[in-house]
PDB file of C-alpha atoms in Angstrom:
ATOM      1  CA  UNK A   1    -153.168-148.846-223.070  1.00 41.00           C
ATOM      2  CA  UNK A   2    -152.478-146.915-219.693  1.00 39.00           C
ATOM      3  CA  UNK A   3    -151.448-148.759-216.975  1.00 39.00           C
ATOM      4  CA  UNK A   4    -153.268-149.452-213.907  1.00 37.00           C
ATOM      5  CA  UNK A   5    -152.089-147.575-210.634  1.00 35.00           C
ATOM      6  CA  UNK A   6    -150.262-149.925-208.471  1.00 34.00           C
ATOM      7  CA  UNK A   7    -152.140-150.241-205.206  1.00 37.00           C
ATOM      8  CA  UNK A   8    -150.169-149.612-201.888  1.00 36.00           C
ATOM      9  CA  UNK A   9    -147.445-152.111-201.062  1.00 40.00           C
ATOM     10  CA  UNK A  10    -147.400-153.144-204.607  1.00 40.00           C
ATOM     11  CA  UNK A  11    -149.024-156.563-206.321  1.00 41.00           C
ATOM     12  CA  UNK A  12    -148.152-159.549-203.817  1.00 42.00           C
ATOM     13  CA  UNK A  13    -145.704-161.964-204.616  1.00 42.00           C
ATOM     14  CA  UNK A  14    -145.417-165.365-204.158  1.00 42.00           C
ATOM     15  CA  UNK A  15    -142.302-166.327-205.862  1.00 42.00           C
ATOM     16  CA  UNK A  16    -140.246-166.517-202.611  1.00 39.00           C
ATOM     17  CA  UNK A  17    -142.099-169.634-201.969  1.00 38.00           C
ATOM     18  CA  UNK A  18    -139.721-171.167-203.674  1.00 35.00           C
ATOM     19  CA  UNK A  19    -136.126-171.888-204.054  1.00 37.00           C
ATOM     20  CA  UNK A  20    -134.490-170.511-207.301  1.00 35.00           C
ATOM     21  CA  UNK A  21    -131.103-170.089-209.070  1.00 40.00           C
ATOM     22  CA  UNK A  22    -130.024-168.183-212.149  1.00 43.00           C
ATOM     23  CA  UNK A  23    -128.863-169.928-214.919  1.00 44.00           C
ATOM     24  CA  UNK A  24    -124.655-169.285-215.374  1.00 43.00           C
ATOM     25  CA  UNK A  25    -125.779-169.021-219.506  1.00 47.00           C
ATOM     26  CA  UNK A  26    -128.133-166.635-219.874  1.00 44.00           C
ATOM     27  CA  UNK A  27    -126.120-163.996-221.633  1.00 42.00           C
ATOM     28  CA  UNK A  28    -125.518-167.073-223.831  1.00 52.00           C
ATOM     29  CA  UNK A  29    -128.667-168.372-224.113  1.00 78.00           C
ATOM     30  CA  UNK A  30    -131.850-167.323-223.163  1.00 94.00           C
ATOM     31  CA  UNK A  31    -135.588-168.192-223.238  1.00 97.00           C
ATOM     32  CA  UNK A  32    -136.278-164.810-224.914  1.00 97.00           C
ATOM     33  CA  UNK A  33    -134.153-164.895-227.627  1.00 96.00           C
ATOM     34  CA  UNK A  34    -134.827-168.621-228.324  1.00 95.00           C
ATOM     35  CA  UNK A  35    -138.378-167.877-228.279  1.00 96.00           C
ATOM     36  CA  UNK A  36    -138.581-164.696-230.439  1.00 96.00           C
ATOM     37  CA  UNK A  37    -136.128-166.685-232.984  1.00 95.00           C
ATOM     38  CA  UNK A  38    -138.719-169.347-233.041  1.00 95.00           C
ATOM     39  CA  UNK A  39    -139.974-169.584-237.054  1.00 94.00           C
ATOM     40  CA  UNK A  40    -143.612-167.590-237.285  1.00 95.00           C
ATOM     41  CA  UNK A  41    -142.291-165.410-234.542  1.00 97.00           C
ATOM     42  CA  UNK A  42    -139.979-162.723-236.176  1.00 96.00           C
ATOM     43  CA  UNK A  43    -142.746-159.705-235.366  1.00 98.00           C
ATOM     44  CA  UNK A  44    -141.906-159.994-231.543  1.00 98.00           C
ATOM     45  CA  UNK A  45    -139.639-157.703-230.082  1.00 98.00           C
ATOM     46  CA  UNK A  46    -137.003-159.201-227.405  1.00 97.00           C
ATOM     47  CA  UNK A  47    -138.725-157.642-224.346  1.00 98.00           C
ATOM     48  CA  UNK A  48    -135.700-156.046-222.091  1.00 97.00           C
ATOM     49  CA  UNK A  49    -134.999-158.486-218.611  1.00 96.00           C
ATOM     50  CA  UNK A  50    -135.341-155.465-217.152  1.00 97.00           C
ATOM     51  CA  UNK A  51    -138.740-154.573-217.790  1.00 98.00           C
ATOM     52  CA  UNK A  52    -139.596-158.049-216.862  1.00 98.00           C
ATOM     53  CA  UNK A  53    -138.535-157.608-213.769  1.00 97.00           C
ATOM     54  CA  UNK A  54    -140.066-154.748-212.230  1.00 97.00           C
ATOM     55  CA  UNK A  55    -143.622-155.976-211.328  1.00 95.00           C
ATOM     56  CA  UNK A  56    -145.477-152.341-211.949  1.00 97.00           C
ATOM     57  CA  UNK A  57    -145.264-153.343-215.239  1.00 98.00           C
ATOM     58  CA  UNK A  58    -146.700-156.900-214.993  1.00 98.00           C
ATOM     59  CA  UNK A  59    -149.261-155.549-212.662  1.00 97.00           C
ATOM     60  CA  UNK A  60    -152.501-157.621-213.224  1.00 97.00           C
ATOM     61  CA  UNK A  61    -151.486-160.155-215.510  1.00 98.00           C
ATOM     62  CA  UNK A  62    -151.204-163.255-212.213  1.00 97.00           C
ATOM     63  CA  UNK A  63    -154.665-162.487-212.515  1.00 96.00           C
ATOM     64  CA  UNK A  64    -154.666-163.910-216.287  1.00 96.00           C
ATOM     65  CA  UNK A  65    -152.434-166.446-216.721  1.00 97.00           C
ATOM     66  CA  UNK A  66    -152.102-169.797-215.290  1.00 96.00           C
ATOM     67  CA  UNK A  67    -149.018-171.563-213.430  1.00 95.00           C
ATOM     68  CA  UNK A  68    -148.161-167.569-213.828  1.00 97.00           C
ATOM     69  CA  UNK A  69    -145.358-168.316-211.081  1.00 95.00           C
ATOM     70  CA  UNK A  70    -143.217-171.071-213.130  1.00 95.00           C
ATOM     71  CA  UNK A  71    -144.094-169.378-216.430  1.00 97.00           C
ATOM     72  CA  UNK A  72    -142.620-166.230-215.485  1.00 97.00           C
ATOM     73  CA  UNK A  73    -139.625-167.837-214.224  1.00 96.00           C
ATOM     74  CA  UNK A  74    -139.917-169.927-217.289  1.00 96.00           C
ATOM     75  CA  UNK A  75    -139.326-166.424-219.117  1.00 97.00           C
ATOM     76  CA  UNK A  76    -136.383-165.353-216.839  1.00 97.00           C
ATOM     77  CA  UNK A  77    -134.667-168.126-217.057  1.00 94.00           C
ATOM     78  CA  UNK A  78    -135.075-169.479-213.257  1.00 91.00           C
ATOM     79  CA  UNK A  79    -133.667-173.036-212.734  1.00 85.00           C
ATOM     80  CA  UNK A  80    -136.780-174.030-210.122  1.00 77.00           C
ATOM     81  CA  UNK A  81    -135.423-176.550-207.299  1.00 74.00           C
ATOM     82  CA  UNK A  82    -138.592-177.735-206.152  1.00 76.00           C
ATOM     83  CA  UNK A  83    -139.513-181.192-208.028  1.00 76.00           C
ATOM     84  CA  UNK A  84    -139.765-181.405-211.683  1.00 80.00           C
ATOM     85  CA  UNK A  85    -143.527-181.173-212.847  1.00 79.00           C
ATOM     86  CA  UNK A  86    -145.243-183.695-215.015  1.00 85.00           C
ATOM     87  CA  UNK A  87    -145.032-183.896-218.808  1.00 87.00           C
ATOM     88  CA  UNK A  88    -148.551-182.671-218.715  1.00 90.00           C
ATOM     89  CA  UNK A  89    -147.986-179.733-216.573  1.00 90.00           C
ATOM     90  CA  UNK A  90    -144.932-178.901-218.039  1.00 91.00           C
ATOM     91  CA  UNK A  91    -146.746-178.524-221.215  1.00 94.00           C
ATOM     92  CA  UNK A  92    -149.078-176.323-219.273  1.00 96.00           C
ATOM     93  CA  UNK A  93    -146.362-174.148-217.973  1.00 95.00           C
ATOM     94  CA  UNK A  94    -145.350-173.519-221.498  1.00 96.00           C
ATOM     95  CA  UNK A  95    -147.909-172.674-222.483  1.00 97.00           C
ATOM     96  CA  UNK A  96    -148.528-170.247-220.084  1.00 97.00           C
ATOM     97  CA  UNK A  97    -145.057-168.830-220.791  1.00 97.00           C
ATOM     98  CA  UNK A  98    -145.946-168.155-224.476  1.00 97.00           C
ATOM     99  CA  UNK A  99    -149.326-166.363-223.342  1.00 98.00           C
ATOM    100  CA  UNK A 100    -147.480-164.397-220.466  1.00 98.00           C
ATOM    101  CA  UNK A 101    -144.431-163.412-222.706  1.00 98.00           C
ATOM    102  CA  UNK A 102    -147.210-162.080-225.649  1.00 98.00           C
ATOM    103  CA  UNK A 103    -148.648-160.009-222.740  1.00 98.00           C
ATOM    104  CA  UNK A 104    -145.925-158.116-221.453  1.00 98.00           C
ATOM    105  CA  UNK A 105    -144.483-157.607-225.165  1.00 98.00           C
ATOM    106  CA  UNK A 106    -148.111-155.960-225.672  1.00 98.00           C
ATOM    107  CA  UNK A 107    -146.997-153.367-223.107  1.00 98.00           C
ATOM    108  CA  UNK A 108    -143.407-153.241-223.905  1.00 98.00           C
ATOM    109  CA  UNK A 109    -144.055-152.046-227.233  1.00 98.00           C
ATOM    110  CA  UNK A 110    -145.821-148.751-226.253  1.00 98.00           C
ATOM    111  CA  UNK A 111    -142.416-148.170-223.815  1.00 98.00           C
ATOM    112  CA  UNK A 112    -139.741-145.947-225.500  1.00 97.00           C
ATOM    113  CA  UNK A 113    -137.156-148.997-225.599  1.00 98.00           C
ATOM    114  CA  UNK A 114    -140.012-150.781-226.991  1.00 98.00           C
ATOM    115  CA  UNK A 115    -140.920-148.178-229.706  1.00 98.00           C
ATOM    116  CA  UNK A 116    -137.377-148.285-230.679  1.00 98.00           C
ATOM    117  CA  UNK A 117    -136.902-151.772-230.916  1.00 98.00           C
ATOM    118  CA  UNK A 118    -140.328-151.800-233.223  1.00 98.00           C
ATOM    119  CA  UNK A 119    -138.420-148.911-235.226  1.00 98.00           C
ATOM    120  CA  UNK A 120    -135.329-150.867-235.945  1.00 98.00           C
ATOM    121  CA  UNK A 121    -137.735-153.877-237.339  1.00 98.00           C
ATOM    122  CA  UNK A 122    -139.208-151.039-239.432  1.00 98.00           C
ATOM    123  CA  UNK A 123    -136.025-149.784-241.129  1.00 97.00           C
ATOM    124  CA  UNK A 124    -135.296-153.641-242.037  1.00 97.00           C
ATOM    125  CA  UNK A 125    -138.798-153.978-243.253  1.00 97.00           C
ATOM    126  CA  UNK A 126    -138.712-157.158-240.961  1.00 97.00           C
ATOM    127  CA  UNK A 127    -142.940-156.885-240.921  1.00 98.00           C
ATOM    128  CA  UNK A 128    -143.046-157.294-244.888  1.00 97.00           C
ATOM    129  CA  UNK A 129    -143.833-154.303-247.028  1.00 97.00           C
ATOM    130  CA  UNK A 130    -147.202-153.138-248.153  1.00 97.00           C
ATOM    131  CA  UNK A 131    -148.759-155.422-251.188  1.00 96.00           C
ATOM    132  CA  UNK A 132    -150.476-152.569-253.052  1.00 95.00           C
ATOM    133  CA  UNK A 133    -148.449-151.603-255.566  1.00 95.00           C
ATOM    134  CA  UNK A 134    -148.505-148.020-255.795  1.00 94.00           C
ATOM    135  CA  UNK A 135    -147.106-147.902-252.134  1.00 95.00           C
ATOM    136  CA  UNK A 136    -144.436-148.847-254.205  1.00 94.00           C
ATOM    137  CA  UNK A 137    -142.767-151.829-251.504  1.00 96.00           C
ATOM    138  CA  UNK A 138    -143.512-149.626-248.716  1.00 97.00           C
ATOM    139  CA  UNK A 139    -142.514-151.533-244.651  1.00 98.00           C
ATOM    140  CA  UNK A 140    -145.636-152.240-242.582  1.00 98.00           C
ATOM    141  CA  UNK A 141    -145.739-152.280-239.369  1.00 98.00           C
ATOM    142  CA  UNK A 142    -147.687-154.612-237.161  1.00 98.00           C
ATOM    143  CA  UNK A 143    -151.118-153.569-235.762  1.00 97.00           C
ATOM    144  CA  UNK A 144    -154.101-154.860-234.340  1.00 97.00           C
ATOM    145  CA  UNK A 145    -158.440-155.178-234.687  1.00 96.00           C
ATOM    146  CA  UNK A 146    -158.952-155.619-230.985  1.00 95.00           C
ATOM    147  CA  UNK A 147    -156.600-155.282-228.369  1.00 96.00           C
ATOM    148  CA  UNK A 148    -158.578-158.805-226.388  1.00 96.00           C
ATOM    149  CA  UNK A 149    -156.618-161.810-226.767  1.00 96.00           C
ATOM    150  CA  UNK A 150    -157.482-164.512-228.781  1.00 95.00           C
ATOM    151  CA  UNK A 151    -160.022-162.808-230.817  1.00 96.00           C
ATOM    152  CA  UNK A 152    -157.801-161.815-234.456  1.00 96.00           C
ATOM    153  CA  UNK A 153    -154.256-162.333-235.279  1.00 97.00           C
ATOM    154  CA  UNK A 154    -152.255-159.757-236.365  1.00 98.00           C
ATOM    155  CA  UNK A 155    -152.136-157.385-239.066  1.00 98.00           C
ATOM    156  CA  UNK A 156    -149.972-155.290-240.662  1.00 98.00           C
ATOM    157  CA  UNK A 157    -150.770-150.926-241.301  1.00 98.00           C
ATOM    158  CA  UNK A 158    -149.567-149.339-243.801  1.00 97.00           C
ATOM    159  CA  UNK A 159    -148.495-145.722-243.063  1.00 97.00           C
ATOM    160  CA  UNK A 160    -148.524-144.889-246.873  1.00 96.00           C
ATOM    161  CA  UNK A 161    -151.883-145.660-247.870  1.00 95.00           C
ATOM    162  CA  UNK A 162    -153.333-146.115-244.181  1.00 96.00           C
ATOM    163  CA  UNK A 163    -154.676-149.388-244.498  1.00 96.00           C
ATOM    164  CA  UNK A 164    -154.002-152.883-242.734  1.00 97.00           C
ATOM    165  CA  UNK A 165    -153.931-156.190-244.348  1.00 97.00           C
ATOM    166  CA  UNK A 166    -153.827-159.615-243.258  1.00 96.00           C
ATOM    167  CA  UNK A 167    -150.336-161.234-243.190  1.00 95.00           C
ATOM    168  CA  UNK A 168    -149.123-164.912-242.511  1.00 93.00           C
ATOM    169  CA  UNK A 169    -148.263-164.408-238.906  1.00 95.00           C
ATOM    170  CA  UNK A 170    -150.355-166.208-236.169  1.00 95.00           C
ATOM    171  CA  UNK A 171    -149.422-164.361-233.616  1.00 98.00           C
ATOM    172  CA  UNK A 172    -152.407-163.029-231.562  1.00 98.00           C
ATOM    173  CA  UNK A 173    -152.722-159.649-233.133  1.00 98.00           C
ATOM    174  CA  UNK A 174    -153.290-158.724-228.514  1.00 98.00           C
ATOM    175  CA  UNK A 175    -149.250-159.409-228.722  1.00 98.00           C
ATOM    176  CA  UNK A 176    -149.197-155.496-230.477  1.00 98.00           C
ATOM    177  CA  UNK A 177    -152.217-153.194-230.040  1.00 97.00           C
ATOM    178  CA  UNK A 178    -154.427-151.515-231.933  1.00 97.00           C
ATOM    179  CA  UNK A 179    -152.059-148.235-230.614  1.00 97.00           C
ATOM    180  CA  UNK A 180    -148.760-149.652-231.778  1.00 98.00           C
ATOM    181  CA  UNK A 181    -148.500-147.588-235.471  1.00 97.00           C
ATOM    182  CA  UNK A 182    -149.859-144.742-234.751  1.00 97.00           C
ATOM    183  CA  UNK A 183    -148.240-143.982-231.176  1.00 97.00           C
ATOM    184  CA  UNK A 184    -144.921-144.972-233.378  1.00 98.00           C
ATOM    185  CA  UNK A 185    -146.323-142.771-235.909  1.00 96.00           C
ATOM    186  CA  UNK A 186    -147.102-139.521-233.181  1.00 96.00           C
ATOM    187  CA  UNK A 187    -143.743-140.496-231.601  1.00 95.00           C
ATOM    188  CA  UNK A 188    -141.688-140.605-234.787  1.00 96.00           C
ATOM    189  CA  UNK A 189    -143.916-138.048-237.713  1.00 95.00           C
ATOM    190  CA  UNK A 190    -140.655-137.993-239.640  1.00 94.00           C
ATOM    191  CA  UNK A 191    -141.320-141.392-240.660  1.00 92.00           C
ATOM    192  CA  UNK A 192    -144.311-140.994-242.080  1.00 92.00           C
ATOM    193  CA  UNK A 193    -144.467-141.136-245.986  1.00 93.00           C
ATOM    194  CA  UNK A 194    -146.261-139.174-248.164  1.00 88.00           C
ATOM    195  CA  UNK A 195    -149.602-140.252-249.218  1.00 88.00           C
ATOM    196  CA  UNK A 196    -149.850-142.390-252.912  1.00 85.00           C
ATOM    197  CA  UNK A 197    -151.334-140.297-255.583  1.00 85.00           C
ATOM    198  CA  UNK A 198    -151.459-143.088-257.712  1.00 86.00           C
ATOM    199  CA  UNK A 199    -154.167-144.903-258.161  1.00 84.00           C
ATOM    200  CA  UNK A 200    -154.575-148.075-260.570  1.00 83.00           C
ATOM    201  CA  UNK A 201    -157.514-147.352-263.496  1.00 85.00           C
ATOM    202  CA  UNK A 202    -159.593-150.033-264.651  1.00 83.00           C
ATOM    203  CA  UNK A 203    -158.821-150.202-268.653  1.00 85.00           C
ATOM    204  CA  UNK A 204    -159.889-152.550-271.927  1.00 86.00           C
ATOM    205  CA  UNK A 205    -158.502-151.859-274.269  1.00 87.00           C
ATOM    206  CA  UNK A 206    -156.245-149.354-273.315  1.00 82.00           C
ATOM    207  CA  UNK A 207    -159.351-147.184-273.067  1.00 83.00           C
ATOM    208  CA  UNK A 208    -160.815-146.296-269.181  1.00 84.00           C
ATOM    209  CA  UNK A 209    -164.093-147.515-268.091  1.00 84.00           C
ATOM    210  CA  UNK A 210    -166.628-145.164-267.775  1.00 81.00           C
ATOM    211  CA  UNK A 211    -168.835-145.227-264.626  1.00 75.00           C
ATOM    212  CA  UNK A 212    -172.581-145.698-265.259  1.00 74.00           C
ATOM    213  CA  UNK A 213    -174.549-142.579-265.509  1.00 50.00           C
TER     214      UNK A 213
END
């Protein structure tokens, strides 16, 4: 999806508010990598710090997501020194992490680094591989029936037979884009396999059923 222009002066911030320090472990340990390691989770991509930190690309998300302050720091790994937040809004906060995280991962994807990383998934067939069987074990790749949040989970396309199918992943199918396989496809063509020309025949007894007339 193209990205909104970034008005003059850029998207206000009000993280300053606050007092913050960087963890000493986050090459270590990090909230990305614990979160994309999380079981259910192995589609996502770890979204470069990088990316995360230049706000042109998280330009109108505040907008979106509650506590979007702590749950971005949440993300980065910012050890907050203001006081500790209830259980309740803690839970709130991490929430809002999870939601903010699937956001920017839906635009990181469509990046070149992003791309790539989806790419190296692909190789290692890390999305499954196509269930028809004359696709002959094929890797999917993950895609998406609407690119609005919360309304389908996400799917898996085929670029053999050009179909999607549902897959056990919850993840909000927003997380990807309907654009994700075929941008990778229009980026990458030499990954593209050749069309099945198989197709299974309905038999009994060894003898092919005839369509009505």
């Amino acid at each position: 999806a193209a990205m909104a222009s970034l008005p003059s002066g850029g998207e206000q911030s009000d993280r300053d508010d606050y007092e913050y320090s960087t963890s000493d472990d986050d090459a270590e340990y990090s909230w990305i990598g614990w979160f994309c390691s999380r079981k259910g989770h192995e589609f996502l991509c770890e979204v470069d710090r990088e990316f995360i930190e230049d706000s042109f690309n998280l330009y109108g998300l505040r907008a979106l997501v509650p506590h979007y302050n702590e749950a971005l720091d949440m993300i980065l790994d910012v050890e907050r020194m203001d006081e500790a937040p209830s259980e309740e809004r803690q839970a709130k906060i991490e929430s809002s992490a999870e939601y903010l995280y699937g956001l920017i991962h839906a635009r990181y994807v469509l990046t070149s680094a992003g791309l790539n990383a989806v790419l190296e998934k692909y190789y290692n067939a890390e999305y499954g591989r196509c269930p028809r069987v004359h696709c002959k074990d094929q890797p999917v790749l993950p895609a998406a029936v609407s690119d609005v949040p919360h309304e389908e989970a996400v799917k898996v396309y085929c670029p053999s037979c050009e179909d999607i199918y549902s897959t056990k992943s919850r993840l909000d199918g927003a997380f990807f884009t309907a654009s994700l396989p075929h941008l990778l496809m229009l980026q990458y063509p030499d990954i593209k396999p050749p069309k099945p020309t198989d197709r299974y025949v309905p038999r009994i007894y060894g003898y092919r059923i005839h369509k009505p007339a």
